[in-house]
Coordinates of C-alpha atoms in Angstrom, one line a residue:
Chain G
M1 CA -7.1 -129.3 -8.2
E2 CA -4.8 -131.8 -8.6
A3 CA -3.2 -130.2 -12.4
T4 CA -2.4 -126.9 -10.2
K5 CA -0.5 -128.2 -8.1
E6 CA 1.1 -129.8 -10.9
N7 CA 2.2 -126.9 -12.2
Y8 CA 4.3 -125.8 -9.3
F9 CA 6.0 -129.3 -9.1
Y10 CA 9.9 -128.5 -8.2
A11 CA 12.8 -130.2 -7.4
E12 CA 15.4 -129.3 -5.1
K13 CA 18.7 -130.3 -7.2
P14 CA 20.2 -133.0 -4.8
V15 CA 22.9 -131.7 -2.4
G16 CA 25.6 -134.8 -3.5
Q17 CA 26.0 -132.6 -7.3
L18 CA 26.6 -129.3 -5.0
L19 CA 29.1 -130.2 -2.1
S20 CA 31.8 -133.0 -2.1
R21 CA 31.5 -135.1 1.2
R22 CA 35.2 -132.2 1.5
D23 CA 33.0 -129.6 1.0
F24 CA 30.2 -130.0 3.2
L25 CA 33.0 -130.4 6.1
K26 CA 34.4 -127.1 5.0
A27 CA 31.6 -125.8 5.2
A28 CA 30.5 -127.6 8.5
G29 CA 33.8 -126.6 10.1
V30 CA 33.8 -122.8 9.1
S31 CA 30.6 -122.6 10.5
V32 CA 30.9 -124.3 13.5
S33 CA 34.3 -122.7 14.7
A34 CA 32.5 -119.5 13.9
I35 CA 30.0 -119.8 16.4
A36 CA 32.8 -120.9 18.9
I37 CA 34.8 -117.9 18.4
S38 CA 31.8 -115.8 18.8
G39 CA 30.4 -117.9 22.0
Y40 CA 34.3 -117.9 23.5
V41 CA 34.3 -114.2 22.4
V42 CA 31.8 -113.4 24.8
T43 CA 32.7 -115.7 27.3
D44 CA 35.7 -113.5 27.2
I45 CA 34.3 -110.1 28.1
V46 CA 31.8 -111.2 30.3
Q47 CA 35.8 -112.5 32.4
K48 CA 37.3 -109.7 31.6
R49 CA 34.3 -107.4 32.4
K50 CA 34.0 -108.6 36.0
S51 CA 37.7 -107.4 36.9
Y52 CA 37.3 -103.6 35.7
I53 CA 34.0 -103.7 37.6
A54 CA 34.5 -105.0 40.4
L55 CA 36.9 -102.1 40.8
R56 CA 35.5 -99.6 39.4
Q57 CA 32.7 -100.6 42.2
Q58 CA 35.7 -100.2 45.2
G59 CA 36.4 -97.0 44.0
L60 CA 32.8 -95.7 45.0
Y61 CA 32.8 -97.9 48.3
K62 CA 35.5 -96.4 49.4
D63 CA 34.2 -92.9 48.3
D64 CA 31.3 -94.4 50.6
K65 CA 33.8 -95.3 53.7
R66 CA 35.9 -91.4 53.4
L67 CA 32.2 -90.4 53.4
Q68 CA 30.2 -92.3 56.6
K69 CA 33.9 -91.3 58.3
I70 CA 32.9 -87.4 58.7
N71 CA 29.0 -88.4 59.7
L72 CA 27.4 -88.0 56.1
A73 CA 26.4 -91.7 55.1
G74 CA 22.8 -91.2 54.5
S75 CA 20.9 -88.4 52.3
H76 CA 19.6 -86.9 54.8
Q77 CA 22.7 -85.7 56.7
N78 CA 23.5 -83.5 53.2
A79 CA 23.0 -79.9 54.8
S80 CA 23.1 -79.0 51.5
C81 CA 20.2 -80.6 50.0
L82 CA 18.2 -78.9 53.6
K83 CA 19.2 -75.5 52.4
V84 CA 17.9 -75.8 49.0
Y85 CA 13.9 -76.9 50.7
Q86 CA 14.8 -74.0 53.1
D87 CA 15.2 -71.4 50.5
M88 CA 12.6 -72.1 48.3
G89 CA 10.1 -73.2 50.8
T90 CA 9.0 -76.2 50.8
K91 CA 9.4 -79.7 51.3
P92 CA 10.1 -83.3 49.6
M93 CA 7.6 -84.0 47.6
G94 CA 5.4 -80.5 48.2
E95 CA 4.5 -78.0 46.1
V96 CA 7.6 -76.1 44.2
A97 CA 9.9 -79.9 44.9
E98 CA 6.8 -81.7 42.8
Q99 CA 7.3 -79.1 39.9
L100 CA 11.0 -79.1 39.9
L101 CA 11.7 -83.0 41.4
H102 CA 9.0 -85.0 39.6
T103 CA 7.5 -85.9 36.5
K104 CA 4.0 -86.9 35.9
T105 CA 4.8 -88.0 32.2
Y106 CA 6.3 -91.7 31.2
V107 CA 5.4 -92.2 28.1
D108 CA 3.2 -96.0 26.5
R109 CA 5.3 -96.7 23.2
S110 CA 3.5 -100.0 22.9
N111 CA 1.6 -98.9 20.4
L112 CA 3.4 -97.1 19.0
L113 CA 6.1 -99.5 17.9
M114 CA 2.7 -102.1 17.2
Q115 CA 2.4 -99.6 14.3
G116 CA 5.3 -99.3 13.8
A117 CA 5.4 -102.9 12.9
H118 CA 2.3 -103.4 11.1
H119 CA 3.2 -100.8 8.2
G120 CA 6.4 -102.5 7.9
Chain T
M1 CA 45.1 -104.5 32.4
S2 CA 44.0 -103.5 28.8
E3 CA 44.6 -100.3 27.8
V4 CA 41.5 -97.8 26.6
S5 CA 40.5 -97.6 22.8
K6 CA 39.4 -94.7 21.3
I7 CA 36.1 -94.5 20.6
R8 CA 34.4 -93.5 16.9
T9 CA 31.8 -90.6 17.4
F10 CA 29.7 -88.2 15.4
P11 CA 27.8 -85.3 15.9
P12 CA 24.0 -85.2 16.0
S13 CA 22.3 -84.1 12.3
K14 CA 19.3 -81.9 11.9
E15 CA 17.0 -85.4 11.7
S16 CA 17.9 -86.6 15.2
W17 CA 15.7 -84.3 16.7
G18 CA 12.8 -85.8 14.7
G19 CA 10.3 -84.1 12.4
E20 CA 7.4 -82.5 13.1
A21 CA 5.4 -85.3 13.6
A22 CA 4.4 -86.0 17.4
F23 CA 5.3 -89.6 17.1
E24 CA 8.0 -91.0 14.9
G25 CA 8.2 -94.7 16.1
T26 CA 8.4 -94.7 19.5
H27 CA 10.5 -91.8 19.7
R28 CA 8.4 -88.4 20.3
K29 CA 9.0 -84.8 18.3
G30 CA 12.5 -83.4 20.1
E31 CA 13.9 -87.0 21.1
L32 CA 17.0 -87.9 20.0
R33 CA 17.2 -90.6 18.0
G34 CA 19.6 -92.8 16.5
I35 CA 22.4 -92.3 19.4
I36 CA 24.3 -95.7 18.6
K37 CA 24.9 -96.6 15.4
I38 CA 26.7 -99.5 14.0
N39 CA 29.1 -98.4 11.8
Q40 CA 28.3 -101.2 8.4
D41 CA 32.2 -100.9 7.5
N42 CA 33.3 -102.0 10.4
C43 CA 31.1 -104.5 11.5
V44 CA 32.7 -107.5 11.3
G45 CA 29.6 -109.8 12.0
C46 CA 30.9 -111.5 14.9
D47 CA 27.3 -111.3 16.6
T48 CA 28.4 -110.4 19.0
C49 CA 26.8 -107.3 20.3
T50 CA 22.7 -108.5 20.3
A51 CA 24.7 -110.9 23.1
F52 CA 24.6 -107.7 25.4
C53 CA 21.3 -106.2 23.3
P54 CA 18.8 -106.0 26.6
T55 CA 16.1 -105.3 24.0
E56 CA 16.7 -107.7 20.9
A57 CA 16.5 -104.2 19.1
I58 CA 20.2 -105.5 16.8
K59 CA 19.4 -106.7 13.8
G60 CA 21.5 -109.0 11.3
S61 CA 23.2 -112.7 11.4
L62 CA 26.3 -113.9 12.2
G63 CA 28.7 -113.1 9.0
V64 CA 26.7 -109.5 8.2
A65 CA 26.9 -106.3 9.1
H66 CA 24.4 -105.5 12.3
A67 CA 22.1 -102.3 12.4
I68 CA 20.5 -100.7 14.7
S69 CA 16.2 -101.0 14.7
T70 CA 15.8 -97.1 16.2
N71 CA 12.5 -98.1 17.5
K72 CA 14.0 -101.0 19.8
C73 CA 17.1 -99.4 20.7
V74 CA 17.6 -98.0 24.4
A75 CA 20.6 -96.6 23.6
C76 CA 22.1 -98.1 27.0
G77 CA 25.3 -98.7 24.5
Q78 CA 26.3 -102.3 26.5
C79 CA 26.7 -103.1 22.6
L80 CA 29.0 -100.3 21.8
V81 CA 31.0 -101.1 25.3
N82 CA 31.5 -104.6 24.3
C83 CA 31.9 -104.7 20.6
P84 CA 35.3 -105.8 19.9
F85 CA 36.4 -104.6 16.7
G86 CA 35.7 -100.8 18.5
A87 CA 32.6 -100.6 15.1
I88 CA 29.7 -99.2 17.1
E89 CA 29.4 -96.0 17.4
Q90 CA 28.7 -93.4 19.6
M91 CA 26.3 -89.6 19.1
S92 CA 28.5 -86.7 20.3
F93 CA 28.3 -83.1 21.9
V94 CA 31.4 -82.2 22.6
D95 CA 32.2 -79.9 19.1
E96 CA 29.0 -78.2 20.5
I97 CA 30.2 -77.8 24.2
M98 CA 33.4 -76.4 23.5
K99 CA 31.6 -73.3 21.6
K100 CA 30.2 -72.5 24.6
L101 CA 32.8 -72.8 26.4
D102 CA 34.6 -69.8 24.8
D103 CA 31.4 -68.0 24.6
P104 CA 32.1 -65.1 27.2
K105 CA 28.0 -65.0 28.2
A106 CA 27.4 -68.7 29.2
F107 CA 27.5 -70.2 32.2
V108 CA 29.0 -73.5 31.6
V109 CA 28.0 -75.8 33.7
A110 CA 30.0 -79.2 34.4
H111 CA 27.3 -82.0 36.5
P112 CA 29.6 -85.2 37.0
S113 CA 27.4 -88.1 37.9
P114 CA 29.2 -90.9 40.2
A115 CA 30.4 -93.5 38.4
V116 CA 32.5 -91.0 36.3
R117 CA 35.1 -90.2 38.9
V118 CA 36.3 -93.6 39.6
S119 CA 36.6 -94.0 35.3
I120 CA 37.9 -90.9 33.4
A121 CA 41.6 -92.1 35.1
E122 CA 41.6 -94.8 33.2
E123 CA 41.5 -92.6 30.2
F124 CA 44.8 -90.8 31.3
G125 CA 47.2 -94.2 31.8
G126 CA 44.8 -94.8 35.5
T127 CA 43.9 -97.9 37.0
P128 CA 40.1 -98.8 37.3
G129 CA 38.4 -97.1 40.2
D130 CA 41.4 -94.6 40.4
L131 CA 39.3 -92.1 43.1
T132 CA 39.0 -88.9 41.3
I133 CA 37.1 -85.9 43.2
N134 CA 38.9 -82.6 43.5
R135 CA 41.5 -83.6 40.9
L136 CA 38.0 -83.9 38.6
Y137 CA 36.3 -80.8 39.5
N138 CA 39.5 -78.9 39.4
A139 CA 40.3 -80.1 36.0
F140 CA 37.0 -78.9 35.0
E141 CA 37.4 -75.8 36.6
K142 CA 40.5 -75.0 34.6
A143 CA 38.1 -76.1 31.2
G144 CA 36.6 -73.3 32.1
F145 CA 32.7 -75.0 33.8
H146 CA 31.5 -75.0 37.0
N147 CA 30.7 -77.4 39.2
Y148 CA 27.4 -79.1 40.4
D149 CA 28.3 -81.8 41.6
V150 CA 25.4 -85.2 40.4
N151 CA 26.0 -87.2 44.2
F152 CA 24.4 -83.9 45.3
A153 CA 21.5 -83.9 43.1
A154 CA 21.6 -87.7 44.0
D155 CA 21.0 -87.4 47.7
Q156 CA 18.0 -84.7 47.1
T157 CA 16.3 -87.7 44.5
I158 CA 16.8 -90.0 48.1
L159 CA 15.0 -87.7 50.3
E160 CA 12.0 -87.0 47.2
E161 CA 11.7 -91.4 46.2
G162 CA 12.3 -91.9 49.6
T163 CA 9.6 -90.3 50.8
E164 CA 7.5 -91.0 47.9
F165 CA 8.2 -94.8 49.1
I166 CA 7.3 -94.6 52.1
K167 CA 3.9 -92.7 51.4
K168 CA 3.7 -95.5 49.6
V169 CA 4.1 -98.2 52.3
R170 CA 2.0 -95.9 55.0
Y171 CA -1.0 -96.2 51.7
W172 CA -0.4 -99.6 50.5
V173 CA 1.0 -101.7 53.7
L174 CA 0.0 -100.2 56.8
G175 CA -3.4 -99.3 55.5
E176 CA -3.7 -95.9 55.7
R177 CA -5.8 -93.3 54.3
G178 CA -5.8 -89.1 54.1
E179 CA -5.1 -86.6 51.6
D180 CA -1.5 -86.1 51.7
L181 CA -1.8 -90.2 50.4
E182 CA -4.3 -89.4 47.7
H183 CA -2.1 -89.8 44.5
V184 CA 0.1 -92.2 45.6
A185 CA -2.9 -94.9 45.7
H186 CA -2.8 -94.5 41.5
H187 CA 1.0 -96.1 42.3
P188 CA 1.0 -99.8 44.2
L189 CA 4.0 -101.2 45.3
P190 CA 6.1 -102.4 44.1
H191 CA 8.3 -99.7 44.1
F192 CA 10.6 -99.1 40.8
T193 CA 13.1 -96.9 40.6
S194 CA 13.4 -94.5 37.9
C195 CA 17.2 -93.3 37.9
C196 CA 17.7 -95.6 35.0
P197 CA 16.8 -93.8 31.9
A198 CA 17.2 -96.9 29.5
W199 CA 15.2 -99.5 31.3
V200 CA 12.4 -96.5 31.5
K201 CA 12.5 -96.2 28.0
N202 CA 12.7 -100.2 28.0
A203 CA 9.8 -100.5 30.2
E204 CA 8.1 -97.7 28.8
T205 CA 8.3 -99.6 25.3
F206 CA 8.1 -103.3 25.9
H207 CA 6.6 -103.0 29.8
P208 CA 4.0 -100.1 29.8
E209 CA 1.6 -102.3 32.3
L210 CA 4.8 -101.1 34.9
I211 CA 4.6 -97.6 34.2
P212 CA 2.1 -96.6 37.2
H213 CA 4.6 -98.6 39.8
I214 CA 7.8 -96.3 38.6
S215 CA 8.7 -94.0 40.5
G216 CA 7.5 -90.3 40.3
A217 CA 10.8 -88.8 41.5
K218 CA 13.5 -87.5 38.5
S219 CA 17.0 -89.4 37.9
P220 CA 19.1 -87.3 39.9
I221 CA 20.3 -85.3 36.4
Q222 CA 17.4 -84.0 35.7
M223 CA 16.7 -82.7 39.8
G224 CA 20.4 -81.3 39.0
G225 CA 19.2 -79.6 35.7
A226 CA 15.7 -78.4 37.3
L227 CA 17.8 -76.9 40.9
A228 CA 20.9 -75.6 38.9
K229 CA 18.3 -73.1 36.7
T230 CA 16.4 -72.2 39.8
W231 CA 17.5 -72.6 42.7
A232 CA 21.1 -72.3 42.4
A233 CA 20.9 -69.6 39.6
E234 CA 18.7 -67.7 42.5
F235 CA 20.5 -68.7 45.7
V236 CA 24.7 -69.6 44.7
W237 CA 25.7 -68.1 41.4
K238 CA 23.3 -65.3 41.6
K239 CA 23.1 -65.7 37.4
D240 CA 20.0 -65.5 34.7
P241 CA 18.9 -68.3 34.2
R242 CA 18.5 -67.8 30.5
D243 CA 22.8 -68.1 30.7
I244 CA 23.4 -71.1 32.9
Y245 CA 23.8 -73.9 30.4
M246 CA 24.1 -77.2 32.1
V247 CA 26.3 -79.7 31.2
S248 CA 25.6 -83.5 32.3
V249 CA 29.1 -85.9 32.4
T250 CA 27.9 -89.2 32.6
P251 CA 28.8 -93.1 32.4
C252 CA 25.5 -93.5 29.7
T253 CA 24.6 -93.3 26.8
A254 CA 21.0 -92.9 27.6
K255 CA 21.1 -89.5 29.5
I256 CA 21.1 -88.1 25.8
F257 CA 18.4 -89.7 25.6
E258 CA 16.3 -88.7 28.4
A259 CA 17.8 -84.7 28.6
S260 CA 16.0 -84.6 25.2
R261 CA 12.7 -85.6 26.9
P262 CA 10.0 -82.7 25.8
E263 CA 8.9 -82.5 29.6
F264 CA 12.3 -81.8 31.1
N265 CA 11.8 -78.1 30.9
S266 CA 10.6 -77.9 34.3
A267 CA 13.1 -75.0 35.4
Y268 CA 11.3 -72.9 32.7
E269 CA 8.0 -74.0 33.7
H270 CA 8.5 -73.3 37.1
L271 CA 10.2 -68.9 36.5
K272 CA 7.8 -68.0 33.6
A273 CA 5.3 -69.1 36.1
E274 CA 6.7 -67.7 38.8
S275 CA 7.4 -64.6 36.2
K276 CA 10.9 -64.5 36.7
I277 CA 11.9 -64.5 33.0
P278 CA 10.0 -62.8 30.6
Q279 CA 6.4 -64.9 29.0
E280 CA 8.1 -65.0 25.6
T281 CA 11.1 -66.3 26.5
P282 CA 11.9 -69.5 24.5
S283 CA 12.1 -73.0 26.2
F284 CA 15.4 -74.3 26.8
Q285 CA 15.9 -77.7 28.4
D286 CA 16.8 -78.9 32.3
I287 CA 19.7 -80.3 30.7
D288 CA 21.2 -78.7 28.0
A289 CA 23.9 -80.8 27.0
V290 CA 25.3 -84.4 27.4
L291 CA 29.5 -85.9 27.8
T292 CA 29.6 -89.6 28.2
A293 CA 32.4 -90.1 30.4
R294 CA 34.8 -90.6 27.0
D295 CA 33.4 -88.0 26.1
A296 CA 34.8 -85.2 29.4
A297 CA 37.6 -86.9 28.2
E298 CA 38.2 -85.9 24.8
I299 CA 37.7 -82.3 26.3
F300 CA 40.0 -81.8 28.7
R301 CA 42.8 -83.3 26.0
R302 CA 41.6 -80.3 22.9
K303 CA 42.2 -78.2 26.1
G304 CA 45.6 -80.1 27.2
I305 CA 44.4 -80.8 31.0
N306 CA 45.6 -84.3 32.1
P307 CA 43.4 -84.7 35.9
L308 CA 45.5 -87.3 37.0
T309 CA 48.6 -84.3 37.3
M310 CA 45.8 -81.5 38.6
S311 CA 45.4 -80.9 42.5
D312 CA 43.6 -82.7 44.9
E313 CA 43.1 -79.7 47.0
R314 CA 40.0 -77.8 47.2
E315 CA 37.5 -76.3 49.9
I316 CA 34.4 -77.8 49.9
E317 CA 31.5 -76.1 48.1
T318 CA 27.7 -75.5 48.6
M319 CA 27.4 -77.4 44.9
N320 CA 29.5 -80.2 45.7
V321 CA 29.0 -81.3 49.1
Y322 CA 27.8 -84.9 49.2
T323 CA 27.0 -88.1 51.1
G324 CA 28.2 -91.7 51.1
A325 CA 24.5 -93.1 49.8
A326 CA 24.9 -90.8 46.4
T327 CA 28.2 -92.0 46.0
I328 CA 27.2 -95.5 45.7
F329 CA 24.6 -94.7 43.0
G330 CA 26.9 -95.6 40.5
A331 CA 27.3 -99.1 41.6
S332 CA 24.4 -101.6 40.7
G333 CA 22.1 -102.4 44.1
G334 CA 23.6 -98.4 45.3
V335 CA 20.4 -97.0 45.1
M336 CA 18.7 -99.4 46.9
E337 CA 20.7 -98.8 49.5
A338 CA 20.6 -95.0 49.8
A339 CA 17.3 -95.1 50.0
L340 CA 17.4 -97.8 52.9
R341 CA 19.3 -95.5 55.0
T342 CA 17.3 -92.4 54.8
A343 CA 13.9 -94.4 54.7
Y344 CA 15.1 -96.9 57.5
F345 CA 15.8 -93.9 59.7
I346 CA 12.8 -92.0 59.2
L347 CA 9.9 -94.6 59.6
S348 CA 12.4 -96.1 63.1
G349 CA 13.4 -92.8 64.4
T350 CA 17.6 -94.0 64.2
E351 CA 20.8 -94.0 62.3
L352 CA 21.2 -97.8 61.4
S353 CA 24.1 -98.8 63.3
N354 CA 26.0 -99.8 60.3
P355 CA 25.0 -98.5 57.4
D356 CA 26.6 -101.2 54.4
I357 CA 23.6 -102.9 53.7
T358 CA 25.6 -105.2 51.9
L359 CA 23.0 -107.6 51.1
V360 CA 21.9 -105.7 48.5
R361 CA 24.7 -105.0 46.6
G362 CA 24.8 -106.3 43.0
Y363 CA 28.3 -107.5 41.8
E364 CA 27.6 -111.7 40.7
Q365 CA 24.2 -112.4 41.4
D366 CA 21.6 -111.2 38.3
I367 CA 18.8 -110.1 40.4
V368 CA 19.6 -109.4 44.6
E369 CA 17.0 -110.8 46.8
A370 CA 16.9 -109.0 50.4
T371 CA 14.3 -108.2 53.1
I372 CA 14.9 -105.9 55.4
P373 CA 13.0 -105.7 59.1
V374 CA 12.1 -101.8 59.6
P375 CA 11.2 -100.6 63.8
L376 CA 8.2 -98.2 63.3
K377 CA 8.5 -95.4 65.6
A378 CA 4.7 -94.9 65.4
L379 CA 3.5 -97.7 65.8
N380 CA 5.7 -98.5 69.0
G381 CA 8.9 -100.3 67.1
K382 CA 6.2 -102.8 65.0
I383 CA 8.7 -103.9 62.4
I384 CA 7.6 -104.6 59.2
N385 CA 9.9 -106.1 56.7
V386 CA 10.6 -104.7 53.5
K387 CA 11.5 -107.2 50.6
V388 CA 13.2 -105.8 47.7
A389 CA 14.9 -106.6 44.6
V390 CA 18.0 -105.3 42.3
V391 CA 18.0 -106.3 38.7
N392 CA 21.8 -106.0 37.8
G393 CA 21.9 -106.0 34.0
A394 CA 18.5 -105.4 32.2
S395 CA 19.3 -108.3 28.8
R396 CA 18.9 -111.1 31.1
N397 CA 16.8 -110.0 33.7
I398 CA 13.4 -108.3 32.8
K399 CA 11.4 -110.6 31.7
E400 CA 12.7 -112.5 34.6
I401 CA 11.3 -110.2 37.1
V402 CA 8.3 -109.6 35.2
K403 CA 7.4 -113.3 35.3
R404 CA 7.8 -114.0 38.9
L405 CA 5.4 -110.5 39.4
I406 CA 2.6 -112.3 37.4
D407 CA 3.3 -115.4 39.8
D408 CA 3.1 -112.8 42.9
K409 CA 2.4 -109.2 42.7
N410 CA 3.1 -108.7 46.3
Q411 CA 6.4 -110.9 46.3
Y412 CA 8.7 -107.4 46.3
H413 CA 7.7 -103.7 47.8
F414 CA 11.0 -101.5 46.2
V415 CA 12.9 -103.2 42.7
E416 CA 15.8 -101.4 41.9
V417 CA 16.8 -101.8 38.1
M418 CA 20.3 -101.2 35.8
N419 CA 20.3 -101.3 32.9
C420 CA 23.6 -102.4 32.6
P421 CA 25.4 -105.2 34.6
G422 CA 26.9 -104.3 37.5
G423 CA 25.2 -100.3 37.7
C424 CA 26.7 -97.1 36.2
V425 CA 30.5 -97.9 37.1
N426 CA 29.6 -100.2 33.7
G427 CA 27.5 -97.5 31.9
G428 CA 27.5 -97.1 27.7
G429 CA 29.0 -93.9 28.1
Q430 CA 32.7 -95.3 29.9
P431 CA 36.4 -95.8 28.9
V432 CA 36.6 -98.8 26.7
R433 CA 38.8 -101.3 27.8
T434 CA 40.4 -102.6 24.4
M435 CA 40.1 -106.1 24.1
G436 CA 42.7 -107.1 22.2
T437 CA 44.1 -110.2 20.1
S438 CA 44.9 -113.0 23.2
W439 CA 41.5 -114.1 22.4
L440 CA 42.1 -115.8 18.5
H441 CA 45.2 -118.1 19.9
P442 CA 43.5 -121.0 20.9
L443 CA 41.5 -121.0 17.8
L444 CA 45.3 -119.7 15.5
P445 CA 45.6 -123.7 14.4
L446 CA 42.4 -124.5 13.4
P447 CA 41.6 -123.9 9.5
L448 CA 40.3 -121.1 10.0
R449 CA 44.0 -119.3 9.7
A450 CA 44.2 -120.1 6.6

């Protein structure tokens, strides 16, 4: 066993031969700034995005207010929806509604994912 | 405000629907895959996208061109809208739809989502939040579409999902039993929303234990597709359902995936069972094609239409009637608020004195929690406290909500999950604000400048 171990002995080149103090500072500086930039970019994106998300949301709440004023706050007040149930001879979660508006198919995809990983 | 960037697109290829195998990776036969793609030539390896991915689907370390794992990707497009270098591309059906618009036999219907009406203006020089409703309908009509507002279908979703939730409350909270409650016996609380397709695929792939909790009600777009080819075809448009070509116009790239799910051909199945179409008709999907907000703007540009200069006048038609509850679906917390408005009315017998349930709106917080007291008409005004949670963005919060449910399964009755922070208004199909280079300035004096 001892002999086998020796066959696999391997020494790394000392880092000093490859990288001077100056080189090390360069490499460290570049990696730190690269990490800092991506961190900064993500924060910057999140900051900017907050402003336009808020504006778009306000647009929708403005629409909501307009509809509340004409007595259309909740879905049960939508006359077109009630017409659908009447025309189709059904009600919420009725037989036809179940066929057209509900799904029974949610697929467990986790096993499939694992298969992919094992064979990869 | 910065400008809007042009996002590169590519048409679907033959392989996009998969081969003959029933399953390939996490996809079933016929399901679209590879909807979002990183262009290896343009990716600088800045690693920004990985911070926005909800499923850790992006491979590649800092400085190396990244790639998306098709099996893990839920097609939400958050990486795409947040890429500072415009290196991520989207599958697009613009060419196919342009051809359909020239086909005299096709009855092409535009089905626009709530969040598109507050964003499409940005593609034409407007500001975020500019509300375009009649202008958008008129623009679609000019481009050759008929209109069916998704908001109308969203109201339908609330009536279905609200009814389902009330049944679950009756069975699981109030302990009622009966024939009409039998099937909710297999669907315990908390009730999870099902309208966000990226969330549904995320749950199916990474949290299958939550599947029984997800609402059986389809998303508004899928309800709309099924109703367009059955109810609207017969009672409103008086058209052959086989000629109707449904185009959903969404703020979302995951809806492209959702529309290809093989079970979403309910109109076809229903019409065949009712013998309203010949038995040999080949199957058709409820939604034939999906346009993102950016794609819709591209169609308008190709047709020389600017929605912002269209008339704002229009009669209210049956297919465009909708309520405030439907329009707020596009904001985080909106589905919850809409469902509560109707559930409150049905359970208590009275309208909310103030329909604004601002407690559940998601903007700054990652996970919003609230308790809504609802008096029950059937129990002489006895009050139940409905405990709700709104998950505002999947990338940071799904793990947290799952952890909380393991700690205490009964702490929520109703959980809304939106993959994108802020809700659909910040979806992967929305106009992308250019990042510019101002963010580089503070860094320029560093040695990096060389």
